[in-house]
Coordinates of C-alpha atoms in Angstrom, one line a residue:
X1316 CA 49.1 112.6 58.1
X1317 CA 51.4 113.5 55.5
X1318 CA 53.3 116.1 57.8
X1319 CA 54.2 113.0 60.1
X1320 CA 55.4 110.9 57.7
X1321 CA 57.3 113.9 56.7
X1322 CA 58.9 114.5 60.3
X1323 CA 59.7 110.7 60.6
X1324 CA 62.0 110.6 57.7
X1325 CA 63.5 114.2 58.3
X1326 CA 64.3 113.3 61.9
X1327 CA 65.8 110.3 61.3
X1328 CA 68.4 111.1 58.8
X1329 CA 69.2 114.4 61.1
X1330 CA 70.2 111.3 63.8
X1331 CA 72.0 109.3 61.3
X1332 CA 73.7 112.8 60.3
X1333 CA 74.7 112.9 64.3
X1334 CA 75.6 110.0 64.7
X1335 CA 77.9 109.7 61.7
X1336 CA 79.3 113.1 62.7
X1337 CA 80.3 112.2 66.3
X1338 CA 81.6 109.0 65.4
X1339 CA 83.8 110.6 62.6
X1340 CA 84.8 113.1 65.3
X1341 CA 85.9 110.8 68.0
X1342 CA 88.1 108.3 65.1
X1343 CA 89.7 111.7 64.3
X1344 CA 90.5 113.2 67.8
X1345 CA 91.8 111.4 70.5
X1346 CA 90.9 112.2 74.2
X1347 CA 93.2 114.2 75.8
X1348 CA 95.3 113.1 78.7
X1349 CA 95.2 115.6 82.0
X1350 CA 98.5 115.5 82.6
X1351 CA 100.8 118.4 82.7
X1352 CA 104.0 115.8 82.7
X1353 CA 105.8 115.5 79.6
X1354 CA 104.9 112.2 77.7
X1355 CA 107.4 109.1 78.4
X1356 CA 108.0 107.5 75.1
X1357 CA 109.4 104.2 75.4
X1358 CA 113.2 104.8 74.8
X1359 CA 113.1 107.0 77.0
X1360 CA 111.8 104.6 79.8
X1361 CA 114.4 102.1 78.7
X1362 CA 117.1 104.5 78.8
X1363 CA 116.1 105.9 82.3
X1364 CA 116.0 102.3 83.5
X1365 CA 119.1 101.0 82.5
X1366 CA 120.8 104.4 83.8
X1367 CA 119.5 104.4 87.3
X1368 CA 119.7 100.4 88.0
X1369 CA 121.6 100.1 91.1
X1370 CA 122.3 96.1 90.3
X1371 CA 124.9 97.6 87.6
X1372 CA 126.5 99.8 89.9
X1373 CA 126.6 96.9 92.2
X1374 CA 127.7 94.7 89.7
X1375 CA 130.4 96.8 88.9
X1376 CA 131.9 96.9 92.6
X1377 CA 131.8 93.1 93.1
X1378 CA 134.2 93.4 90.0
X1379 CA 136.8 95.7 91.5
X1380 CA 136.3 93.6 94.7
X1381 CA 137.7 90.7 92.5
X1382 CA 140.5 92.8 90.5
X1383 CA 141.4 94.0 93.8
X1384 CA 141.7 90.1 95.6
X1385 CA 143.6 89.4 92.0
X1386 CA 146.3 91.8 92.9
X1387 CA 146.0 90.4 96.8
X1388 CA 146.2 86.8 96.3
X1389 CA 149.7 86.8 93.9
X1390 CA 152.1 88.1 96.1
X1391 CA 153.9 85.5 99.4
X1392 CA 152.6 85.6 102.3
X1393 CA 154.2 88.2 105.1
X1394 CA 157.0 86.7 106.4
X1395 CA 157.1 86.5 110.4
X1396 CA 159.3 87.9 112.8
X1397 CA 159.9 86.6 116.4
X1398 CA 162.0 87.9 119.5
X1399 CA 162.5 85.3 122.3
X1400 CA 164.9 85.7 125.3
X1401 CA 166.3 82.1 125.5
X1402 CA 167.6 79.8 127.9
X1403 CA 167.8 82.5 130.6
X1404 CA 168.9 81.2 134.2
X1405 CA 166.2 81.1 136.7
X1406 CA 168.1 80.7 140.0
X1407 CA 169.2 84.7 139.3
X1408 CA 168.4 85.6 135.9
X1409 CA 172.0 86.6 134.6
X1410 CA 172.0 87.4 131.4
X1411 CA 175.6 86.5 131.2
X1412 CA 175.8 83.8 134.0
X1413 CA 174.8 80.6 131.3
X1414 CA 176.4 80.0 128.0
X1415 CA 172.9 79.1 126.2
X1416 CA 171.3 82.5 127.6
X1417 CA 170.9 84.1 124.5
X1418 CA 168.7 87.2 123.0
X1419 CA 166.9 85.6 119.4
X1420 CA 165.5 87.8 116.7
X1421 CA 164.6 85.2 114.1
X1422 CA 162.5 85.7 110.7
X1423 CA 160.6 83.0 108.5
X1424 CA 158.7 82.8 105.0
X1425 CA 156.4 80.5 103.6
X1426 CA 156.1 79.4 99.9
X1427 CA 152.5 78.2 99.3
X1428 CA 152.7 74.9 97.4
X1429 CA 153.6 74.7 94.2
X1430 CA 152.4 77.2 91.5
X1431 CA 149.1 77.8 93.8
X1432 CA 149.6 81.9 93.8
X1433 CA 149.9 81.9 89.9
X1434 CA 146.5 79.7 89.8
X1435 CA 144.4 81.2 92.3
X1436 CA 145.1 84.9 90.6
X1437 CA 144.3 83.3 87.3
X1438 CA 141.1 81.8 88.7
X1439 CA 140.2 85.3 89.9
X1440 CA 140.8 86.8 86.8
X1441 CA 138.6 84.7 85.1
X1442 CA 135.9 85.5 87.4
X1443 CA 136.3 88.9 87.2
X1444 CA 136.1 88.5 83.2
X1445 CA 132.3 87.3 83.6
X1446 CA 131.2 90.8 85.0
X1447 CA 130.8 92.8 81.8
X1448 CA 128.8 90.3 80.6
X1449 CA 126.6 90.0 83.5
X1450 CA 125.9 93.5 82.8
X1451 CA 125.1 93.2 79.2
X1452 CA 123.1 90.9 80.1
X1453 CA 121.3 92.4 82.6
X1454 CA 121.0 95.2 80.2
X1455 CA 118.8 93.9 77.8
X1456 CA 117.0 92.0 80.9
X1457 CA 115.8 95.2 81.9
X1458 CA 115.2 96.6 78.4
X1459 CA 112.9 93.5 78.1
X1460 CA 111.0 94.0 81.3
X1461 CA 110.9 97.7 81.0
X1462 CA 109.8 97.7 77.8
X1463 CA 107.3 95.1 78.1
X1464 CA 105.5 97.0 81.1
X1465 CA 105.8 100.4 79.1
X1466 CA 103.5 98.7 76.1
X1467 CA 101.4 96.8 78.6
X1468 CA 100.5 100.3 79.9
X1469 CA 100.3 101.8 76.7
X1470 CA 97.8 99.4 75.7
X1471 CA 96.1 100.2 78.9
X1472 CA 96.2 103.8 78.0
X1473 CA 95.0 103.9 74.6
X1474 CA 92.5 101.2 75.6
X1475 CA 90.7 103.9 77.7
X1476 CA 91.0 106.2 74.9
X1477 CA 89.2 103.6 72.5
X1478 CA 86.3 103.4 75.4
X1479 CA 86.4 107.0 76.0
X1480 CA 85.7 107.6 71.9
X1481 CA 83.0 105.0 71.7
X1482 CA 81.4 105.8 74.9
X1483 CA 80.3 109.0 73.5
X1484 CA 78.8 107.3 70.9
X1485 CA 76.7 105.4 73.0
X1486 CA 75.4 108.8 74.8
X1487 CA 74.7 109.8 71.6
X1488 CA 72.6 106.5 71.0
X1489 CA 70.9 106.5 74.1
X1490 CA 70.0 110.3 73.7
X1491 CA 68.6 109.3 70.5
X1492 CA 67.0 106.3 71.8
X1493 CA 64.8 108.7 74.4
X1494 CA 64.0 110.8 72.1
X1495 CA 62.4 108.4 69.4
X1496 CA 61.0 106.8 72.5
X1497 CA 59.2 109.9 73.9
X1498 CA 57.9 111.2 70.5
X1499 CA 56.4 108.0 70.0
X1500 CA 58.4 107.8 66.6
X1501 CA 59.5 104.8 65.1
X1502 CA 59.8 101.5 67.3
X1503 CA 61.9 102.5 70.0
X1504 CA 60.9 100.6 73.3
X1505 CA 61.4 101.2 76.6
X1506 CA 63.9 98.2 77.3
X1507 CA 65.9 99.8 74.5
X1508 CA 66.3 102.6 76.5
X1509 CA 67.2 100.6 79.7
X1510 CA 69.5 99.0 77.3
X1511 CA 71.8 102.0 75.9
X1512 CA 72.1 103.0 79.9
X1513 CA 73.2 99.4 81.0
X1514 CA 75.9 99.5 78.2
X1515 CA 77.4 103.0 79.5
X1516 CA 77.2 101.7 83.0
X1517 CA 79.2 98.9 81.8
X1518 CA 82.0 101.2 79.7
X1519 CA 82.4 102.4 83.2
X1520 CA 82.5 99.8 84.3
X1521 CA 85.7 98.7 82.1
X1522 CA 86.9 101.7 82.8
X1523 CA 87.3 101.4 86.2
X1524 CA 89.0 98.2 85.8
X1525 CA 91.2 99.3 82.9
X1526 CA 92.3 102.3 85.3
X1527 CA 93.1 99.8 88.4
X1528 CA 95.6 98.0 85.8
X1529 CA 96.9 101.0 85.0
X1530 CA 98.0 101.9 88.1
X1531 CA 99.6 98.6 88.8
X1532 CA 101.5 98.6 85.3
X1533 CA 102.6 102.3 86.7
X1534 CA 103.5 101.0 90.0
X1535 CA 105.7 98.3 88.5
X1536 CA 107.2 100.6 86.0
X1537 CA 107.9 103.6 88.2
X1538 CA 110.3 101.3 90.3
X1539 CA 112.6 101.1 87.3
X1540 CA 112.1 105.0 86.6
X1541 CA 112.8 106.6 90.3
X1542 CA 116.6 107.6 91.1
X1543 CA 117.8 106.7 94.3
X1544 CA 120.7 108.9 96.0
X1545 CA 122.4 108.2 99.5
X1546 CA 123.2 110.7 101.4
X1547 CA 124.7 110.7 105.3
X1548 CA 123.2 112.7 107.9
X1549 CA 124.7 113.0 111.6
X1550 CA 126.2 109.3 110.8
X1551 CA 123.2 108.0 109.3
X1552 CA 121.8 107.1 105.6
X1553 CA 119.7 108.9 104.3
X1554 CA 117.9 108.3 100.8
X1555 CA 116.2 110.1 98.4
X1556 CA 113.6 109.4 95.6
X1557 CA 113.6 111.4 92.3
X1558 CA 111.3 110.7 89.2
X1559 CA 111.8 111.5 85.9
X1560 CA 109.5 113.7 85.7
X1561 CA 109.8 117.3 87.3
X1562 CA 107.3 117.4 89.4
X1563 CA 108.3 114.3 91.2
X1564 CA 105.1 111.7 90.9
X1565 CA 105.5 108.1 90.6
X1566 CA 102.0 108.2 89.4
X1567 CA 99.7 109.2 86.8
X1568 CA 102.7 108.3 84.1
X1569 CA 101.9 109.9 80.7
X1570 CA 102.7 107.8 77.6
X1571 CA 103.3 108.7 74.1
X1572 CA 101.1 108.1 71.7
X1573 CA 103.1 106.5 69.2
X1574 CA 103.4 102.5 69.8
X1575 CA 107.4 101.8 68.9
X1576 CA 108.5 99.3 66.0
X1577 CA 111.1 97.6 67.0
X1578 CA 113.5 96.4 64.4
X1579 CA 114.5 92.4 65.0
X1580 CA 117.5 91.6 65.1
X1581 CA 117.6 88.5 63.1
X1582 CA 114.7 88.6 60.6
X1583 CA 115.3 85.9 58.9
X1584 CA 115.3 84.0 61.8
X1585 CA 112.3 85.4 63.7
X1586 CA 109.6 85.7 60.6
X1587 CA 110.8 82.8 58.1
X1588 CA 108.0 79.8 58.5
X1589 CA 111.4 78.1 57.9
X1590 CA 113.1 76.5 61.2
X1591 CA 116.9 75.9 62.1
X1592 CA 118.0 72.7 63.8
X1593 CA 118.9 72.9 67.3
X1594 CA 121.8 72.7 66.7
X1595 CA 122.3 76.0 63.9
X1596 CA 120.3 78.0 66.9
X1597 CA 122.9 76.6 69.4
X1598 CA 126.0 78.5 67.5
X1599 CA 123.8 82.2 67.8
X1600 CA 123.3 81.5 71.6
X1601 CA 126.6 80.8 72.4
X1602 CA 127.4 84.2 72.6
X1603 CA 124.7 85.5 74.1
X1604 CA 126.2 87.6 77.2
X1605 CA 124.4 85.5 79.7
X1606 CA 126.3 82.1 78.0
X1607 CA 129.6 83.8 77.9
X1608 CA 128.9 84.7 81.7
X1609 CA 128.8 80.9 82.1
X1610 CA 131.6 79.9 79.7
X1611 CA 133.7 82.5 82.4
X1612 CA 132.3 80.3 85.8
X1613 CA 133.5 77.4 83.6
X1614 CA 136.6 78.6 83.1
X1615 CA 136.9 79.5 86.6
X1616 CA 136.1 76.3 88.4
X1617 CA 138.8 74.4 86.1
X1618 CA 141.1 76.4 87.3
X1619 CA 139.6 75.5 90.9
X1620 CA 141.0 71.6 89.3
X1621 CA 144.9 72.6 89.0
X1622 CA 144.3 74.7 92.4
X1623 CA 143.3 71.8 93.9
X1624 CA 145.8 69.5 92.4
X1625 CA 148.7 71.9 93.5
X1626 CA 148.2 70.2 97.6
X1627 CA 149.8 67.3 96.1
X1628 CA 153.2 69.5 96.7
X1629 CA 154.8 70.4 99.7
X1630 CA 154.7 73.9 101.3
X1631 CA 157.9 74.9 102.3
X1632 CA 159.2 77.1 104.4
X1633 CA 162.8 79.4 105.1
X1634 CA 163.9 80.5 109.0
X1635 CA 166.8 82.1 109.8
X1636 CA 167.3 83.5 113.0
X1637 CA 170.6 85.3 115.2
X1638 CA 171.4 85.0 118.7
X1639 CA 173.5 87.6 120.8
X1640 CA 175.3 86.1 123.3
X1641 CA 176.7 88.6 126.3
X1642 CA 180.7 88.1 127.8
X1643 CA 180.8 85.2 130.3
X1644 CA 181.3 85.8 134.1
X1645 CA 185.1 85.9 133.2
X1646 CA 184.9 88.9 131.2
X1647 CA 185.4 86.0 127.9
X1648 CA 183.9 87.0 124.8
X1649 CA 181.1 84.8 123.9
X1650 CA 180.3 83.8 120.1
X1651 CA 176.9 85.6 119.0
X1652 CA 174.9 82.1 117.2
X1653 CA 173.2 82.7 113.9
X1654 CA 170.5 79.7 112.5
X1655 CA 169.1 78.7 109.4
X1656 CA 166.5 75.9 108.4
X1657 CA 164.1 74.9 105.6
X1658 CA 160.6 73.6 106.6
X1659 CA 158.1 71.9 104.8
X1660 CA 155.1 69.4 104.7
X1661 CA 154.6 65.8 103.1
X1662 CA 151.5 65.0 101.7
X1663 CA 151.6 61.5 102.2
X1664 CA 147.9 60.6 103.1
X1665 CA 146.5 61.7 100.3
X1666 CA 143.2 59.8 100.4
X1667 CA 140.9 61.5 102.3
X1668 CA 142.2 64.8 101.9
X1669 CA 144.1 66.0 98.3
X1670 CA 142.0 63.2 96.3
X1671 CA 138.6 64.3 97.6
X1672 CA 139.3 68.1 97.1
X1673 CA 140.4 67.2 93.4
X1674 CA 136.9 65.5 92.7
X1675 CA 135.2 68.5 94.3
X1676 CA 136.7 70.5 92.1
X1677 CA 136.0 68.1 89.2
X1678 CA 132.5 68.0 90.3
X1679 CA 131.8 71.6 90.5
X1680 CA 133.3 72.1 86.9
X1681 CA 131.0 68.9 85.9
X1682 CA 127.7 70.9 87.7
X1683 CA 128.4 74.3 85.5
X1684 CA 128.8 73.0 82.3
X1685 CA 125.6 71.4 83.4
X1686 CA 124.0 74.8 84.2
X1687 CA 125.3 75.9 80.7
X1688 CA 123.6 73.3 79.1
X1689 CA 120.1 74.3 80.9
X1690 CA 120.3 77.7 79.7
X1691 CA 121.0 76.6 76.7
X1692 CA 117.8 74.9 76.6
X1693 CA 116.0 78.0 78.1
X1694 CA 116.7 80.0 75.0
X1695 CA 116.0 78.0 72.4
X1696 CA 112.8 77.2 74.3
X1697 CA 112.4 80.5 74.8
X1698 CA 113.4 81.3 70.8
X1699 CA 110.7 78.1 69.9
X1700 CA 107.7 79.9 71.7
X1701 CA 108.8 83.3 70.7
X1702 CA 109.0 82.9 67.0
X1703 CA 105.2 80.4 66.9
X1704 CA 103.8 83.8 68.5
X1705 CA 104.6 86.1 66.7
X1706 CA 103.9 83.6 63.9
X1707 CA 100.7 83.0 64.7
X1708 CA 99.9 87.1 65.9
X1709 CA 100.9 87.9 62.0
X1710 CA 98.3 85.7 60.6
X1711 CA 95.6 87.2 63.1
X1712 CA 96.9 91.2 62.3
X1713 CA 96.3 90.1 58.7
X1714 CA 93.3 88.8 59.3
X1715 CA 92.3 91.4 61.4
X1716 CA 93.0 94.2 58.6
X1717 CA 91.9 92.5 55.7
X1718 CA 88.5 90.5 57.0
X1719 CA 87.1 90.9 60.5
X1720 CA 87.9 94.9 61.3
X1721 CA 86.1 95.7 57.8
X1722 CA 83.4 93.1 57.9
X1723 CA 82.5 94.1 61.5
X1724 CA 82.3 97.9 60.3
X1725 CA 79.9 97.1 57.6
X1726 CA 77.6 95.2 60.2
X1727 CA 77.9 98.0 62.2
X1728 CA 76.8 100.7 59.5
X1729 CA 74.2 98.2 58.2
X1730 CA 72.2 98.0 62.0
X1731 CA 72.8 102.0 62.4
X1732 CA 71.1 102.5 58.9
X1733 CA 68.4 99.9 59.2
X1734 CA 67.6 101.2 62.7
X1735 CA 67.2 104.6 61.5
X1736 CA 65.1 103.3 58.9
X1737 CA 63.3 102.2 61.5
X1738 CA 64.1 99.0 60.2
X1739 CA 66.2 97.3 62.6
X1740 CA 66.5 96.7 66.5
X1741 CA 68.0 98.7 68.9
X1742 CA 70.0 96.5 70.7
X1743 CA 71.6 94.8 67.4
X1744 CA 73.0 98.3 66.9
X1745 CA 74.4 98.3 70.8
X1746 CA 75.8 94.4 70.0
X1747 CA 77.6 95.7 66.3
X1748 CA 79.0 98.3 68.3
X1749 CA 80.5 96.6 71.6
X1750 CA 81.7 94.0 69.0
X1751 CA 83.6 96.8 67.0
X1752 CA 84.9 98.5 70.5
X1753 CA 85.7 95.0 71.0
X1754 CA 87.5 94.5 67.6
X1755 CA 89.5 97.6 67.9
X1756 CA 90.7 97.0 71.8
X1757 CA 92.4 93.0 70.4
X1758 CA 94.0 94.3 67.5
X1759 CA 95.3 97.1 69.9
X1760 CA 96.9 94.1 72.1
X1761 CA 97.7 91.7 69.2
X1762 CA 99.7 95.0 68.1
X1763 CA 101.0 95.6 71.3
X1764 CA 102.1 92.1 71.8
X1765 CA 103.9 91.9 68.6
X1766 CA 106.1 94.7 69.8
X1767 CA 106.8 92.5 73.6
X1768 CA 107.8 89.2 71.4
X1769 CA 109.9 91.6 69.2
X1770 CA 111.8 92.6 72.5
X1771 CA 112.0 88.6 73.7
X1772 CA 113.5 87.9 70.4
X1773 CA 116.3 90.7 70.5
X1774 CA 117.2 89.4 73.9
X1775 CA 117.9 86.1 73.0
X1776 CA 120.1 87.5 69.6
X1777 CA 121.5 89.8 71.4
X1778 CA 125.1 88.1 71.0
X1779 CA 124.8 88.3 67.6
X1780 CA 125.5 92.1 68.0
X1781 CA 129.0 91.2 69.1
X1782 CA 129.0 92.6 71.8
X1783 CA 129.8 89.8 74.2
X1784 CA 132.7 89.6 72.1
X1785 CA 134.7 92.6 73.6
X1786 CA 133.6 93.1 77.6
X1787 CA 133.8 96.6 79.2
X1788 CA 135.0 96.9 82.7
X1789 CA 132.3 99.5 83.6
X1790 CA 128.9 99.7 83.7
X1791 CA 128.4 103.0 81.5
X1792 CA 128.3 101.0 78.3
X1793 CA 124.9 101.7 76.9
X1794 CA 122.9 99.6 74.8
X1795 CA 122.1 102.9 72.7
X1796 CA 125.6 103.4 71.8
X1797 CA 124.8 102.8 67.9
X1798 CA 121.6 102.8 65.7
X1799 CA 122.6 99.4 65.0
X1800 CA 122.3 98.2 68.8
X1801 CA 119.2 100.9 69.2
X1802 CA 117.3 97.7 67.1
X1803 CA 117.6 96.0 70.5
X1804 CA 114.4 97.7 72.3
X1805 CA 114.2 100.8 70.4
X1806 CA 112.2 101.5 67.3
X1807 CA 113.6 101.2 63.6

């Protein structure tokens, strides 16, 4: 009798010593990913992605399609030659028999009305101005959704590394579990037993599912990572598909292990409980590259006004022309006839016609500033919900640190030892430790999700970089070209 309640003691503090080991050991080490690939940290992922979007390169031919029509559209019209054989006899086609018989080479020119070449090469210029900022914009646009879908599958990743660690730990438990069970030790029942199996059939059960969003979060971000080349063959395109990674997979994506902090770019504005008036916020998002896009379309379609208002003018016209004129039948020289005459238009029914093109134009001018005014409203909405999240994530990371992660630790200690003390239920110590898995997996995505409002944030500030201020005209202008514009999506 006293040799078992010997035993009973001795063996359970050699579990609690097993357990406390394995669970130190899996907090310490994490799993190790099989893959041979290289880990993609998140610049890296942005970089790639801004490097091989095709909508830049795009972006950046429309743009020398429009400098090109700039250079087109200011210079006259070609003038127009003609060669006519007039007034030529038809009861026996002599040259020389008919006075009026004459061999014409004539030339004209138009002058478009007004100052309409001047305007519409203006107008194109101004288009042409909106480019660079398209791309900045669509430069941070993809750092955004890049960068959003790289944490997304980081927290996927180290999500299955959390399950992996603790999933050991319930083997552990459940190995424990049989044992007290079949040496009759303690009160360990049989349901317990059934119950440390169910909860490993349900970690594997997350873990499938955590593994099917990881390959769509992989899918979507290996779209931004491949490299597409063209390439003719016998006539016909042909296209290839590189990864970033050598051995060319668009799957099974390695991250780092590190999760990025990302610098904002306008503390003050982002983490103060303080908020600016609509109308401080307005003077920040003005020039934000996708605004100064606008401002250019604006700028554009009142010069479309003053193009249209130029049909109030005439269109002239200049034609000269010189006849040859052969010896008459009397061997007479005949006088060769040279011509000269000015043509042009009258706009005189102006109603239906130069009026109504002027309001077109007036309206389309009236529609953009409209469409300026609704993105306006789209970032500071944007900015509004932003800034309340991230808000509201600090107060949950700070109570997550200070109160729940800590408290929900000791419970979990406290059912461990009193079950080993065989003074506790099993399945308490299962419920305290799927509730600190639990614990650990949202403060891994309120984490994670700080970092993706960080990256809305810098998007809507990104203006305030100045770099709207001073448009490139090609698309190799990378957002990493200083520490100071690194902040944008990159870490501190």
């Amino acid at each position: 009798m006293n040799k078992h309640k010997f035993v009973q003691p001795f063996c359970m503090k050699f579990v609690v010593g097993i357990l406390a080991f394995t669970f130190l050991s899996a907090s310490a080490t994490p799993l190790p990913l099989k893959n041979s690939n290289a880990p993609l940290s998140f610049t890296k992922a942005v970089k790639a992605a801004q490097k091989n979007d095709p909508w830049l390169t795009g972006n950046v031919h429309k743009q020398s399609a429009i400098e090109s029509m700039n250079r087109a559209v200011n210079t006259l019209p070609d003038p127009k030659v003609s060669v006519t054989l007039a007034n030529l006899p038809v009861n026996g086609f002599d040259f020389g028999q008919e006075g009026m018989t004459q061999a014409k080479v004539g030339i004209s020119q138009m002058f478009p009305r007004g100052d309409t070449l001047a305007i519409k090469s203006q107008q194109l210029k101004i288009q042409s101005e909106a480019f660079p900022y398209q791309r900045k914009d669509r430069e941070s646009k993809v750092a955004v959704t890049v960068g959003s879908l790289w944490l997304d599958a980081y927290r996927i990743q180290q999500s299955i590394v959390l399950i992996g660690k603790n999933r050991s730990l319930f083997e552990q438990l459940a190995d424990v579990a049989t044992a007290s069970y079949s040496s009759a030790l303690g009160k360990t029942r049989q349901q317990d037993i059934v119950r440390a199996q169910l909860e490993l059939t349900y970690l594997d059960d997350r873990l499938d599912k955590l593994a099917q969003q990881k390959n769509h979060y992989e899918g979507m971000l290996s779209q931004w990572l491949a490299t597409f080349s063209r390439g003719s063959n016998s006539g016909d395109e042909t296209y290839s598909v590189t990864d970033y990674s050598l051995n060319n997979t668009l799957h099974n994506i390695v991250l780092s292990q590190e999760l990025p902090q990302i610098a904002l770019l306008t503390p003050d504005l982002a983490t103060k409980e303080s908020w600016l008036k609509p109308s401080e916020l307005i003077a920040h998002f003005l020039s934000h590259p996708s605004v100064m896009a606008f401002e250019n379309k604006i700028k554009a379609t009142k010069t479309g006004i003053k193009l249209a208002q130029q049909k109030y003018k005439p269109e002239w016209g200049v034609t000269a022309s010189y006849g040859y004129r052969t010896d008459d039948p009397m061997g007479r020289s005949r006088a060769d006839l040279f011509s000269v005459g000015v043509t042009f238009d009258l706009p005189l029914f102006t109603e239906n016609r130069q009026d109504q093109e002027v309001k077109s134009a007036i309206s389309q001018t009236e529609a953009m500033k409209t469409e300026k005014l609704l993105l306006l409203r789209q970032l500071l909405g944007a900015y509004s919900s932003a800034k309340g999240r991230l808000l509201r994530l600090k107060d949950r990371q700070n109570l997550y640190t200070t109160q729940l992660l800590p408290q929900i630790h000791d419970q979990a200690e406290a059912s461990l030892t009193a079950y080993t003390n065989d003074d506790g239920d099993f399945s308490e110590v299962v419920r305290s430790r799927i509730a600190v898995l639990n614990a650990e997996i949202d403060e891994l995505t309120i984490n994670v999700e700080e970092q993706k409002i960080r990256l809305e944030l810098n998007y809507l500030f990104i203006g305030n970089l100045g770099m709207a201020a001073k448009p490139q005209k090609t698309n190799n202008v990378n957002l990493t070209s200083s520490r100071k514009k690194t902040v944008v999506w990159g870490e501190e």
